[in-house]
C-alpha cells in the first residue's frame, strides 16, 4: 500500500513525556517529534516508571491518530568527533537515547550524522569522519540488538564541516553499516 505523508510538529515534554502526545492531539498533529532528554547537557536522569507508563498509556490511546512518534537526539552528540572524551560522551548519550526510546515504545530516533569542528578540519577528512560515524552506529546497533527502534539519519544544511548535506555522505555511512534493518533516512525540508 501507499504510505501518505503525515504532518506534525516538535512537541514539548514539559510536565511529563506524555504531555507531548496531549499537545500534539490538541494541535491536530498526525505525528510528533520530541526530545526525551536535555539537548544541551550530557547529564541525563533515568526515566521514571510512572513517566514511562503514562507515555505508553496515552500513546496507546492515540495510536490511530498520532504515529509515528520520533525522538530527536541531543544536539551535543557528534559521532564524528576526533576528541576521545567527546566521542565517548557522544556514544554513551546516543546509547542512552536508544535505550530510553525503546522503554517509551517510540519507533524512530532521529539524528544528525555529525560535524567536523573547524579546529579538527586538518585532522580528519569527511570520508574518515563518515566511516567513523558508521563504525559508531555499528557498535550501537550491536549493543541494542533486538531493539525495534529505527535510527533516522537526517539530512543537514551543510554549513561549515557539517556531514549529511550530500547524499553521498549518507551513502558512505550506509555502505559501512552491517545491519541496515535499523537505519533509515529523513530528508529535512524545513
Short mmCIF file of N, CA and C in Angstrom, two decimals:
data_model
loop_
_atom_site.label_atom_id
_atom_site.label_comp_id
_atom_site.label_asym_id
_atom_site.label_seq_id
_atom_site.Cartn_x
_atom_site.Cartn_y
_atom_site.Cartn_z
N UNK A 1 0.80 -1.17 0.00
CA UNK A 1 0.00 0.00 0.00
C UNK A 1 0.86 1.25 0.00
N UNK A 2 0.22 2.34 -0.29
CA UNK A 2 0.87 3.64 -0.33
C UNK A 2 0.82 4.27 1.06
N UNK A 3 1.96 4.76 1.51
CA UNK A 3 2.01 5.47 2.78
C UNK A 3 1.87 6.95 2.48
N UNK A 4 0.86 7.58 3.06
CA UNK A 4 0.64 9.00 2.84
C UNK A 4 1.47 9.81 3.83
N UNK A 5 1.86 11.01 3.40
CA UNK A 5 2.62 11.90 4.26
C UNK A 5 1.78 12.26 5.48
N UNK A 6 2.41 12.22 6.63
CA UNK A 6 1.75 12.60 7.88
C UNK A 6 2.38 13.90 8.36
N UNK A 7 1.55 14.81 8.83
CA UNK A 7 2.03 16.12 9.25
C UNK A 7 2.00 16.24 10.76
N UNK A 8 3.03 16.88 11.29
CA UNK A 8 3.10 17.06 12.73
C UNK A 8 4.09 18.14 13.07
N UNK A 9 4.49 18.15 14.33
CA UNK A 9 5.40 19.18 14.82
C UNK A 9 6.21 18.63 15.98
N UNK A 10 7.24 19.41 16.34
CA UNK A 10 8.02 19.07 17.52
C UNK A 10 7.23 19.53 18.75
N UNK A 11 7.05 18.64 19.70
CA UNK A 11 6.24 18.93 20.89
C UNK A 11 7.10 18.91 22.15
N UNK A 12 6.80 19.81 23.06
CA UNK A 12 7.49 19.89 24.35
C UNK A 12 7.05 18.74 25.26
N UNK A 13 7.99 18.25 26.07
CA UNK A 13 7.68 17.21 27.06
C UNK A 13 7.58 17.81 28.46
N UNK A 14 7.54 19.13 28.56
CA UNK A 14 7.41 19.80 29.85
C UNK A 14 6.14 19.31 30.55
N UNK A 15 6.30 18.92 31.81
CA UNK A 15 5.16 18.40 32.56
C UNK A 15 5.00 16.90 32.47
N UNK A 16 5.87 16.25 31.73
CA UNK A 16 5.83 14.79 31.56
C UNK A 16 5.92 14.45 30.09
N UNK A 17 6.59 13.37 29.78
CA UNK A 17 6.79 12.98 28.38
C UNK A 17 5.44 12.83 27.65
N UNK A 18 4.44 12.30 28.35
CA UNK A 18 3.13 12.08 27.74
C UNK A 18 2.48 13.39 27.28
N UNK A 19 2.89 14.52 27.88
CA UNK A 19 2.30 15.81 27.51
C UNK A 19 2.56 16.15 26.05
N UNK A 20 3.64 15.63 25.49
CA UNK A 20 3.92 15.87 24.06
C UNK A 20 2.79 15.29 23.21
N UNK A 21 2.30 14.12 23.59
CA UNK A 21 1.19 13.49 22.87
C UNK A 21 -0.09 14.30 23.04
N UNK A 22 -0.34 14.75 24.27
CA UNK A 22 -1.53 15.56 24.53
C UNK A 22 -1.49 16.86 23.72
N UNK A 23 -0.33 17.50 23.70
CA UNK A 23 -0.18 18.74 22.93
C UNK A 23 -0.36 18.49 21.43
N UNK A 24 0.21 17.39 20.96
CA UNK A 24 0.05 17.03 19.56
C UNK A 24 -1.41 16.81 19.19
N UNK A 25 -2.14 16.14 20.08
CA UNK A 25 -3.57 15.90 19.86
C UNK A 25 -4.32 17.23 19.78
N UNK A 26 -4.03 18.14 20.72
CA UNK A 26 -4.70 19.45 20.74
C UNK A 26 -4.49 20.21 19.43
N UNK A 27 -3.30 20.07 18.84
CA UNK A 27 -2.98 20.79 17.61
C UNK A 27 -3.40 20.04 16.34
N UNK A 28 -3.91 18.83 16.49
CA UNK A 28 -4.33 18.05 15.33
C UNK A 28 -3.18 17.40 14.59
N UNK A 29 -2.06 17.17 15.28
CA UNK A 29 -0.90 16.53 14.65
C UNK A 29 -1.21 15.07 14.32
N UNK A 30 -0.65 14.61 13.20
CA UNK A 30 -0.74 13.20 12.83
C UNK A 30 0.51 12.44 13.26
N UNK A 31 1.56 13.18 13.57
CA UNK A 31 2.83 12.63 14.04
C UNK A 31 3.47 13.70 14.91
N UNK A 32 4.38 13.30 15.79
CA UNK A 32 5.11 14.28 16.59
C UNK A 32 6.57 13.88 16.71
N UNK A 33 7.38 14.88 17.03
CA UNK A 33 8.79 14.65 17.36
C UNK A 33 9.02 15.23 18.75
N UNK A 34 9.88 14.57 19.53
CA UNK A 34 10.15 15.00 20.90
C UNK A 34 11.64 14.89 21.21
N UNK A 35 12.06 15.62 22.23
CA UNK A 35 13.35 15.39 22.85
C UNK A 35 13.04 14.63 24.13
N UNK A 36 13.70 13.50 24.35
CA UNK A 36 13.42 12.74 25.57
C UNK A 36 14.44 12.99 26.67
N UNK A 37 15.47 13.78 26.34
CA UNK A 37 16.47 14.17 27.34
C UNK A 37 16.95 15.56 26.97
N UNK A 38 17.69 16.17 27.85
CA UNK A 38 18.20 17.51 27.58
C UNK A 38 19.05 17.50 26.32
N UNK A 39 18.83 18.48 25.46
CA UNK A 39 19.58 18.54 24.21
C UNK A 39 20.87 19.34 24.36
N UNK A 40 21.05 19.98 25.51
CA UNK A 40 22.22 20.83 25.71
C UNK A 40 23.05 20.44 26.93
N UNK A 41 22.84 19.23 27.43
CA UNK A 41 23.59 18.76 28.60
C UNK A 41 23.91 17.28 28.42
N UNK A 42 25.11 16.91 28.84
CA UNK A 42 25.49 15.50 28.77
C UNK A 42 24.77 14.69 29.85
N UNK A 43 24.48 15.33 30.98
CA UNK A 43 23.85 14.63 32.09
C UNK A 43 22.41 14.27 31.72
N UNK A 44 22.01 13.07 32.09
CA UNK A 44 20.64 12.63 31.81
C UNK A 44 20.16 11.74 32.94
N UNK A 45 18.99 12.05 33.44
CA UNK A 45 18.41 11.24 34.51
C UNK A 45 17.73 10.02 33.89
N UNK A 46 17.66 8.94 34.65
CA UNK A 46 16.91 7.78 34.14
C UNK A 46 15.42 8.13 34.06
N UNK A 47 14.71 7.44 33.20
CA UNK A 47 13.27 7.65 33.10
C UNK A 47 12.60 7.11 34.36
N UNK A 48 11.56 7.79 34.78
CA UNK A 48 10.78 7.37 35.94
C UNK A 48 9.68 6.43 35.44
N UNK A 49 9.46 5.34 36.17
CA UNK A 49 8.48 4.34 35.73
C UNK A 49 7.11 4.96 35.45
N UNK A 50 6.67 5.87 36.31
CA UNK A 50 5.35 6.47 36.09
C UNK A 50 5.32 7.29 34.80
N UNK A 51 6.45 7.94 34.45
CA UNK A 51 6.54 8.70 33.20
C UNK A 51 6.46 7.75 31.99
N UNK A 52 7.15 6.62 32.10
CA UNK A 52 7.10 5.61 31.03
C UNK A 52 5.66 5.09 30.88
N UNK A 53 5.05 4.72 32.02
CA UNK A 53 3.69 4.17 32.00
C UNK A 53 2.68 5.16 31.43
N UNK A 54 2.79 6.43 31.86
CA UNK A 54 1.86 7.47 31.36
C UNK A 54 2.03 7.66 29.86
N UNK A 55 3.28 7.70 29.40
CA UNK A 55 3.55 7.89 27.97
C UNK A 55 2.97 6.74 27.15
N UNK A 56 3.25 5.52 27.59
CA UNK A 56 2.77 4.34 26.86
C UNK A 56 1.24 4.29 26.85
N UNK A 57 0.60 4.65 27.97
CA UNK A 57 -0.87 4.66 28.05
C UNK A 57 -1.46 5.65 27.05
N UNK A 58 -0.97 6.88 27.04
CA UNK A 58 -1.50 7.90 26.13
C UNK A 58 -1.16 7.56 24.69
N UNK A 59 0.04 7.03 24.47
CA UNK A 59 0.45 6.61 23.12
C UNK A 59 -0.53 5.56 22.58
N UNK A 60 -0.88 4.61 23.42
CA UNK A 60 -1.83 3.55 23.03
C UNK A 60 -3.21 4.14 22.73
N UNK A 61 -3.65 5.09 23.57
CA UNK A 61 -4.96 5.72 23.35
C UNK A 61 -5.01 6.49 22.03
N UNK A 62 -3.87 7.06 21.63
CA UNK A 62 -3.82 7.90 20.43
C UNK A 62 -3.19 7.20 19.22
N UNK A 63 -3.00 5.89 19.30
CA UNK A 63 -2.25 5.17 18.26
C UNK A 63 -2.85 5.29 16.87
N UNK A 64 -4.14 5.50 16.76
CA UNK A 64 -4.77 5.65 15.44
C UNK A 64 -4.59 7.06 14.89
N UNK A 65 -4.36 8.02 15.78
CA UNK A 65 -4.28 9.42 15.39
C UNK A 65 -2.85 9.94 15.22
N UNK A 66 -1.98 9.60 16.17
CA UNK A 66 -0.62 10.14 16.17
C UNK A 66 0.38 9.00 16.03
N UNK A 67 0.96 8.90 14.86
CA UNK A 67 2.02 7.93 14.58
C UNK A 67 2.74 8.34 13.31
N UNK A 68 3.96 8.04 13.12
CA UNK A 68 4.86 7.53 14.14
C UNK A 68 5.28 8.65 15.09
N UNK A 69 5.87 8.24 16.18
CA UNK A 69 6.46 9.19 17.12
C UNK A 69 7.97 9.13 16.90
N UNK A 70 8.57 10.30 16.80
CA UNK A 70 10.00 10.40 16.52
C UNK A 70 10.68 11.11 17.69
N UNK A 71 11.78 10.55 18.16
CA UNK A 71 12.62 11.22 19.15
C UNK A 71 13.82 11.80 18.41
N UNK A 72 14.18 13.03 18.74
CA UNK A 72 15.37 13.65 18.13
C UNK A 72 16.47 13.64 19.17
N UNK A 73 17.66 13.20 18.75
CA UNK A 73 18.74 13.09 19.73
C UNK A 73 19.29 14.46 20.12
N UNK A 74 20.11 14.45 21.15
CA UNK A 74 20.73 15.67 21.68
C UNK A 74 21.62 16.32 20.63
N UNK A 75 21.63 17.64 20.63
CA UNK A 75 22.49 18.38 19.70
C UNK A 75 23.97 18.23 20.04
N UNK A 76 24.28 17.78 21.24
CA UNK A 76 25.67 17.60 21.64
C UNK A 76 26.31 16.37 21.01
N UNK A 77 25.51 15.39 20.67
CA UNK A 77 26.03 14.13 20.14
C UNK A 77 26.71 14.35 18.80
N UNK A 78 27.97 13.90 18.73
CA UNK A 78 28.75 14.02 17.50
C UNK A 78 29.60 12.77 17.34
N UNK A 79 29.08 11.80 16.61
CA UNK A 79 29.80 10.54 16.41
C UNK A 79 30.99 10.69 15.46
N UNK A 80 31.22 11.90 14.95
CA UNK A 80 32.37 12.17 14.08
C UNK A 80 33.52 12.82 14.85
N UNK A 81 33.36 13.04 16.13
CA UNK A 81 34.38 13.75 16.91
C UNK A 81 35.69 12.96 16.96
N UNK A 82 36.81 13.69 16.84
CA UNK A 82 38.11 13.02 17.00
C UNK A 82 38.63 13.17 18.43
N UNK A 83 37.95 13.97 19.23
CA UNK A 83 38.27 14.10 20.65
C UNK A 83 37.72 12.86 21.36
N UNK A 84 38.60 12.05 21.93
CA UNK A 84 38.18 10.77 22.51
C UNK A 84 37.12 10.94 23.60
N UNK A 85 37.29 11.96 24.43
CA UNK A 85 36.33 12.19 25.51
C UNK A 85 34.96 12.58 24.94
N UNK A 86 34.94 13.48 23.96
CA UNK A 86 33.67 13.90 23.35
C UNK A 86 33.02 12.74 22.58
N UNK A 87 33.84 11.93 21.93
CA UNK A 87 33.30 10.78 21.20
C UNK A 87 32.68 9.79 22.18
N UNK A 88 33.36 9.54 23.30
CA UNK A 88 32.82 8.62 24.30
C UNK A 88 31.51 9.16 24.88
N UNK A 89 31.49 10.47 25.19
CA UNK A 89 30.26 11.08 25.70
C UNK A 89 29.14 10.99 24.66
N UNK A 90 29.49 11.23 23.40
CA UNK A 90 28.50 11.17 22.32
C UNK A 90 27.94 9.76 22.19
N UNK A 91 28.82 8.77 22.21
CA UNK A 91 28.40 7.38 22.08
C UNK A 91 27.47 7.00 23.24
N UNK A 92 27.90 7.32 24.46
CA UNK A 92 27.11 6.97 25.64
C UNK A 92 25.76 7.69 25.66
N UNK A 93 25.74 8.95 25.22
CA UNK A 93 24.48 9.69 25.16
C UNK A 93 23.55 9.09 24.11
N UNK A 94 24.11 8.69 22.98
CA UNK A 94 23.29 8.08 21.92
C UNK A 94 22.75 6.73 22.39
N UNK A 95 23.58 5.95 23.07
CA UNK A 95 23.13 4.67 23.61
C UNK A 95 22.00 4.89 24.61
N UNK A 96 22.17 5.89 25.48
CA UNK A 96 21.14 6.24 26.46
C UNK A 96 19.83 6.61 25.75
N UNK A 97 19.94 7.39 24.68
CA UNK A 97 18.75 7.78 23.90
C UNK A 97 18.05 6.53 23.34
N UNK A 98 18.83 5.64 22.74
CA UNK A 98 18.23 4.44 22.13
C UNK A 98 17.54 3.56 23.16
N UNK A 99 18.14 3.45 24.33
CA UNK A 99 17.53 2.65 25.40
C UNK A 99 16.23 3.30 25.87
N UNK A 100 16.25 4.62 26.04
CA UNK A 100 15.06 5.32 26.53
C UNK A 100 13.92 5.31 25.51
N UNK A 101 14.23 5.49 24.24
CA UNK A 101 13.14 5.46 23.26
C UNK A 101 12.52 4.06 23.20
N UNK A 102 13.34 3.05 23.37
CA UNK A 102 12.81 1.67 23.43
C UNK A 102 11.88 1.53 24.64
N UNK A 103 12.30 2.05 25.80
CA UNK A 103 11.46 1.97 27.00
C UNK A 103 10.11 2.66 26.80
N UNK A 104 10.11 3.75 26.04
CA UNK A 104 8.88 4.52 25.81
C UNK A 104 8.05 3.98 24.64
N UNK A 105 8.59 3.00 23.93
CA UNK A 105 7.87 2.46 22.78
C UNK A 105 7.87 3.39 21.58
N UNK A 106 8.86 4.28 21.52
CA UNK A 106 8.98 5.20 20.38
C UNK A 106 9.68 4.44 19.26
N UNK A 107 9.15 4.60 18.06
CA UNK A 107 9.61 3.80 16.92
C UNK A 107 10.88 4.32 16.27
N UNK A 108 11.07 5.64 16.28
CA UNK A 108 12.14 6.24 15.48
C UNK A 108 13.00 7.19 16.30
N UNK A 109 14.31 7.12 16.09
CA UNK A 109 15.28 8.02 16.72
C UNK A 109 15.98 8.78 15.62
N UNK A 110 15.76 10.08 15.57
CA UNK A 110 16.33 10.94 14.53
C UNK A 110 17.66 11.53 14.99
N UNK A 111 18.64 11.51 14.11
CA UNK A 111 19.95 12.09 14.46
C UNK A 111 20.58 12.77 13.26
N UNK A 112 21.34 13.81 13.54
CA UNK A 112 22.19 14.41 12.51
C UNK A 112 23.46 13.57 12.48
N UNK A 113 24.01 13.28 11.29
CA UNK A 113 25.18 12.41 11.23
C UNK A 113 26.37 12.90 12.06
N UNK A 114 26.67 14.17 12.05
CA UNK A 114 27.79 14.68 12.82
C UNK A 114 28.41 15.89 12.15
N UNK A 115 29.47 16.36 12.75
CA UNK A 115 30.15 17.55 12.23
C UNK A 115 31.64 17.45 12.55
N UNK A 116 32.44 18.00 11.66
CA UNK A 116 33.87 18.11 11.92
C UNK A 116 34.10 19.54 12.39
N UNK A 117 34.44 19.74 13.68
CA UNK A 117 34.70 21.11 14.15
C UNK A 117 35.83 21.76 13.34
N UNK A 118 35.75 23.06 13.16
CA UNK A 118 36.76 23.77 12.38
C UNK A 118 38.16 23.51 12.93
N UNK A 119 38.28 23.35 14.24
CA UNK A 119 39.60 23.10 14.84
C UNK A 119 40.17 21.75 14.44
N UNK A 120 39.31 20.84 13.97
CA UNK A 120 39.76 19.49 13.59
C UNK A 120 39.82 19.28 12.09
N UNK A 121 39.53 20.31 11.31
CA UNK A 121 39.38 20.13 9.86
C UNK A 121 40.62 19.60 9.17
N UNK A 122 41.80 19.80 9.76
CA UNK A 122 43.03 19.28 9.15
C UNK A 122 43.41 17.91 9.71
N UNK A 123 42.65 17.44 10.70
CA UNK A 123 42.97 16.18 11.38
C UNK A 123 42.21 14.98 10.82
N UNK A 124 41.04 15.24 10.22
CA UNK A 124 40.21 14.15 9.74
C UNK A 124 39.47 14.60 8.47
N UNK A 125 39.43 13.73 7.49
CA UNK A 125 38.72 14.06 6.25
C UNK A 125 37.23 13.76 6.43
N UNK A 126 36.42 14.28 5.54
CA UNK A 126 34.98 13.99 5.61
C UNK A 126 34.74 12.49 5.48
N UNK A 127 35.46 11.84 4.55
CA UNK A 127 35.26 10.40 4.36
C UNK A 127 35.62 9.63 5.63
N UNK A 128 36.75 9.98 6.26
CA UNK A 128 37.14 9.31 7.51
C UNK A 128 36.09 9.53 8.60
N UNK A 129 35.56 10.75 8.67
CA UNK A 129 34.54 11.07 9.67
C UNK A 129 33.27 10.25 9.41
N UNK A 130 32.88 10.13 8.16
CA UNK A 130 31.68 9.36 7.81
C UNK A 130 31.86 7.88 8.15
N UNK A 131 33.05 7.36 7.91
CA UNK A 131 33.33 5.96 8.26
C UNK A 131 33.30 5.78 9.77
N UNK A 132 33.83 6.77 10.49
CA UNK A 132 33.79 6.70 11.96
C UNK A 132 32.34 6.69 12.46
N UNK A 133 31.50 7.53 11.86
CA UNK A 133 30.08 7.55 12.24
C UNK A 133 29.47 6.16 12.02
N UNK A 134 29.74 5.57 10.87
CA UNK A 134 29.21 4.22 10.57
C UNK A 134 29.71 3.21 11.59
N UNK A 135 30.99 3.29 11.95
CA UNK A 135 31.54 2.36 12.94
C UNK A 135 30.85 2.53 14.30
N UNK A 136 30.60 3.78 14.68
CA UNK A 136 29.91 4.03 15.95
C UNK A 136 28.47 3.50 15.89
N UNK A 137 27.81 3.71 14.76
CA UNK A 137 26.45 3.18 14.60
C UNK A 137 26.43 1.66 14.64
N UNK A 138 27.44 1.03 14.03
CA UNK A 138 27.53 -0.43 14.09
C UNK A 138 27.64 -0.91 15.54
N UNK A 139 28.46 -0.23 16.33
CA UNK A 139 28.59 -0.58 17.76
C UNK A 139 27.26 -0.40 18.48
N UNK A 140 26.58 0.72 18.20
CA UNK A 140 25.30 0.99 18.85
C UNK A 140 24.25 -0.06 18.46
N UNK A 141 24.21 -0.41 17.19
CA UNK A 141 23.27 -1.45 16.73
C UNK A 141 23.58 -2.77 17.43
N UNK A 142 24.87 -3.08 17.58
CA UNK A 142 25.27 -4.29 18.28
C UNK A 142 24.85 -4.29 19.74
N UNK A 143 24.98 -3.13 20.40
CA UNK A 143 24.63 -3.03 21.82
C UNK A 143 23.13 -2.99 22.07
N UNK A 144 22.36 -2.68 21.05
CA UNK A 144 20.90 -2.60 21.21
C UNK A 144 20.20 -3.67 20.39
N UNK A 145 20.92 -4.76 20.16
CA UNK A 145 20.37 -5.88 19.37
C UNK A 145 19.02 -6.29 19.94
N UNK A 146 18.07 -6.49 19.06
CA UNK A 146 16.72 -6.87 19.49
C UNK A 146 15.80 -5.67 19.65
N UNK A 147 16.36 -4.47 19.62
CA UNK A 147 15.55 -3.26 19.74
C UNK A 147 14.73 -3.07 18.47
N UNK A 148 13.54 -2.51 18.64
CA UNK A 148 12.67 -2.23 17.49
C UNK A 148 12.86 -0.80 16.98
N UNK A 149 13.72 -0.03 17.65
CA UNK A 149 13.94 1.37 17.29
C UNK A 149 14.72 1.46 15.98
N UNK A 150 14.25 2.32 15.10
CA UNK A 150 14.94 2.58 13.83
C UNK A 150 15.61 3.94 13.93
N UNK A 151 16.89 4.00 13.59
CA UNK A 151 17.64 5.25 13.60
C UNK A 151 17.45 5.95 12.25
N UNK A 152 17.07 7.21 12.31
CA UNK A 152 16.93 8.03 11.10
C UNK A 152 18.15 8.93 10.98
N UNK A 153 18.80 8.92 9.84
CA UNK A 153 19.88 9.87 9.57
C UNK A 153 19.26 11.06 8.86
N UNK A 154 19.29 12.21 9.52
CA UNK A 154 18.65 13.41 8.97
C UNK A 154 19.63 14.20 8.11
N UNK A 155 19.17 14.62 6.95
CA UNK A 155 20.00 15.49 6.12
C UNK A 155 20.19 16.81 6.85
N UNK A 156 21.28 17.50 6.50
CA UNK A 156 21.61 18.77 7.15
C UNK A 156 21.77 19.86 6.11
N UNK A 157 21.85 21.09 6.60
CA UNK A 157 22.01 22.24 5.70
C UNK A 157 23.42 22.31 5.12
N UNK A 158 24.40 21.76 5.82
CA UNK A 158 25.75 21.68 5.27
C UNK A 158 26.63 22.88 5.51
N UNK A 159 26.37 23.63 6.58
CA UNK A 159 27.26 24.74 6.90
C UNK A 159 28.60 24.20 7.39
N UNK A 160 29.66 24.89 7.07
CA UNK A 160 30.99 24.51 7.56
C UNK A 160 31.35 23.09 7.23
N UNK A 161 31.75 22.34 8.24
CA UNK A 161 32.17 20.96 8.06
C UNK A 161 31.08 19.97 8.47
N UNK A 162 29.82 20.39 8.34
CA UNK A 162 28.70 19.50 8.65
C UNK A 162 28.69 18.31 7.72
N UNK A 163 28.20 17.20 8.22
CA UNK A 163 28.12 15.96 7.46
C UNK A 163 26.66 15.59 7.28
N UNK A 164 26.31 15.12 6.10
CA UNK A 164 24.93 14.71 5.85
C UNK A 164 24.17 15.65 4.94
N UNK A 165 24.86 16.65 4.39
CA UNK A 165 24.18 17.57 3.48
C UNK A 165 24.22 17.10 2.03
N UNK A 166 24.94 16.01 1.78
CA UNK A 166 25.02 15.44 0.43
C UNK A 166 24.66 13.95 0.53
N UNK A 167 23.95 13.47 -0.49
CA UNK A 167 23.53 12.07 -0.44
C UNK A 167 24.71 11.12 -0.41
N UNK A 168 25.84 11.50 -1.01
CA UNK A 168 26.99 10.58 -0.97
C UNK A 168 27.55 10.47 0.45
N UNK A 169 27.32 11.47 1.31
CA UNK A 169 27.70 11.34 2.72
C UNK A 169 26.90 10.20 3.35
N UNK A 170 25.59 10.24 3.14
CA UNK A 170 24.72 9.21 3.71
C UNK A 170 25.03 7.85 3.10
N UNK A 171 25.34 7.83 1.82
CA UNK A 171 25.70 6.59 1.14
C UNK A 171 26.97 5.98 1.73
N UNK A 172 27.95 6.82 2.04
CA UNK A 172 29.19 6.33 2.65
C UNK A 172 28.90 5.67 3.98
N UNK A 173 28.03 6.28 4.77
CA UNK A 173 27.66 5.69 6.06
C UNK A 173 26.94 4.36 5.84
N UNK A 174 25.94 4.36 4.97
CA UNK A 174 25.14 3.16 4.70
C UNK A 174 26.01 2.00 4.22
N UNK A 175 26.97 2.30 3.36
CA UNK A 175 27.84 1.24 2.83
C UNK A 175 28.61 0.51 3.92
N UNK A 176 28.83 1.17 5.04
CA UNK A 176 29.62 0.58 6.13
C UNK A 176 28.77 -0.01 7.25
N UNK A 177 27.46 0.17 7.17
CA UNK A 177 26.58 -0.36 8.21
C UNK A 177 26.35 -1.85 7.95
N UNK A 178 26.51 -2.63 9.01
CA UNK A 178 26.41 -4.09 8.87
C UNK A 178 24.96 -4.57 8.89
N UNK A 179 24.09 -3.88 9.61
CA UNK A 179 22.70 -4.32 9.75
C UNK A 179 21.77 -3.17 9.39
N UNK A 180 21.37 -3.11 8.14
CA UNK A 180 20.57 -1.98 7.66
C UNK A 180 19.13 -1.98 8.15
N UNK A 181 18.69 -3.07 8.77
CA UNK A 181 17.30 -3.13 9.21
C UNK A 181 16.96 -2.06 10.23
N UNK A 182 17.96 -1.48 10.87
CA UNK A 182 17.70 -0.48 11.91
C UNK A 182 18.05 0.93 11.49
N UNK A 183 18.08 1.22 10.18
CA UNK A 183 18.53 2.52 9.72
C UNK A 183 17.67 3.02 8.57
N UNK A 184 17.32 4.30 8.61
CA UNK A 184 16.55 4.93 7.53
C UNK A 184 17.06 6.36 7.34
N UNK A 185 16.55 7.03 6.32
CA UNK A 185 16.89 8.43 6.06
C UNK A 185 15.71 9.32 6.34
N UNK A 186 16.00 10.54 6.78
CA UNK A 186 14.99 11.57 6.92
C UNK A 186 15.49 12.78 6.16
N UNK A 187 14.74 13.19 5.17
CA UNK A 187 15.14 14.35 4.37
C UNK A 187 14.47 15.57 4.96
N UNK A 188 15.27 16.48 5.50
CA UNK A 188 14.77 17.68 6.15
C UNK A 188 14.45 18.72 5.10
N UNK A 189 13.20 19.09 5.00
CA UNK A 189 12.78 20.08 4.01
C UNK A 189 12.53 21.44 4.66
N UNK A 190 12.79 21.54 5.98
CA UNK A 190 12.49 22.78 6.70
C UNK A 190 13.68 23.59 6.79
#
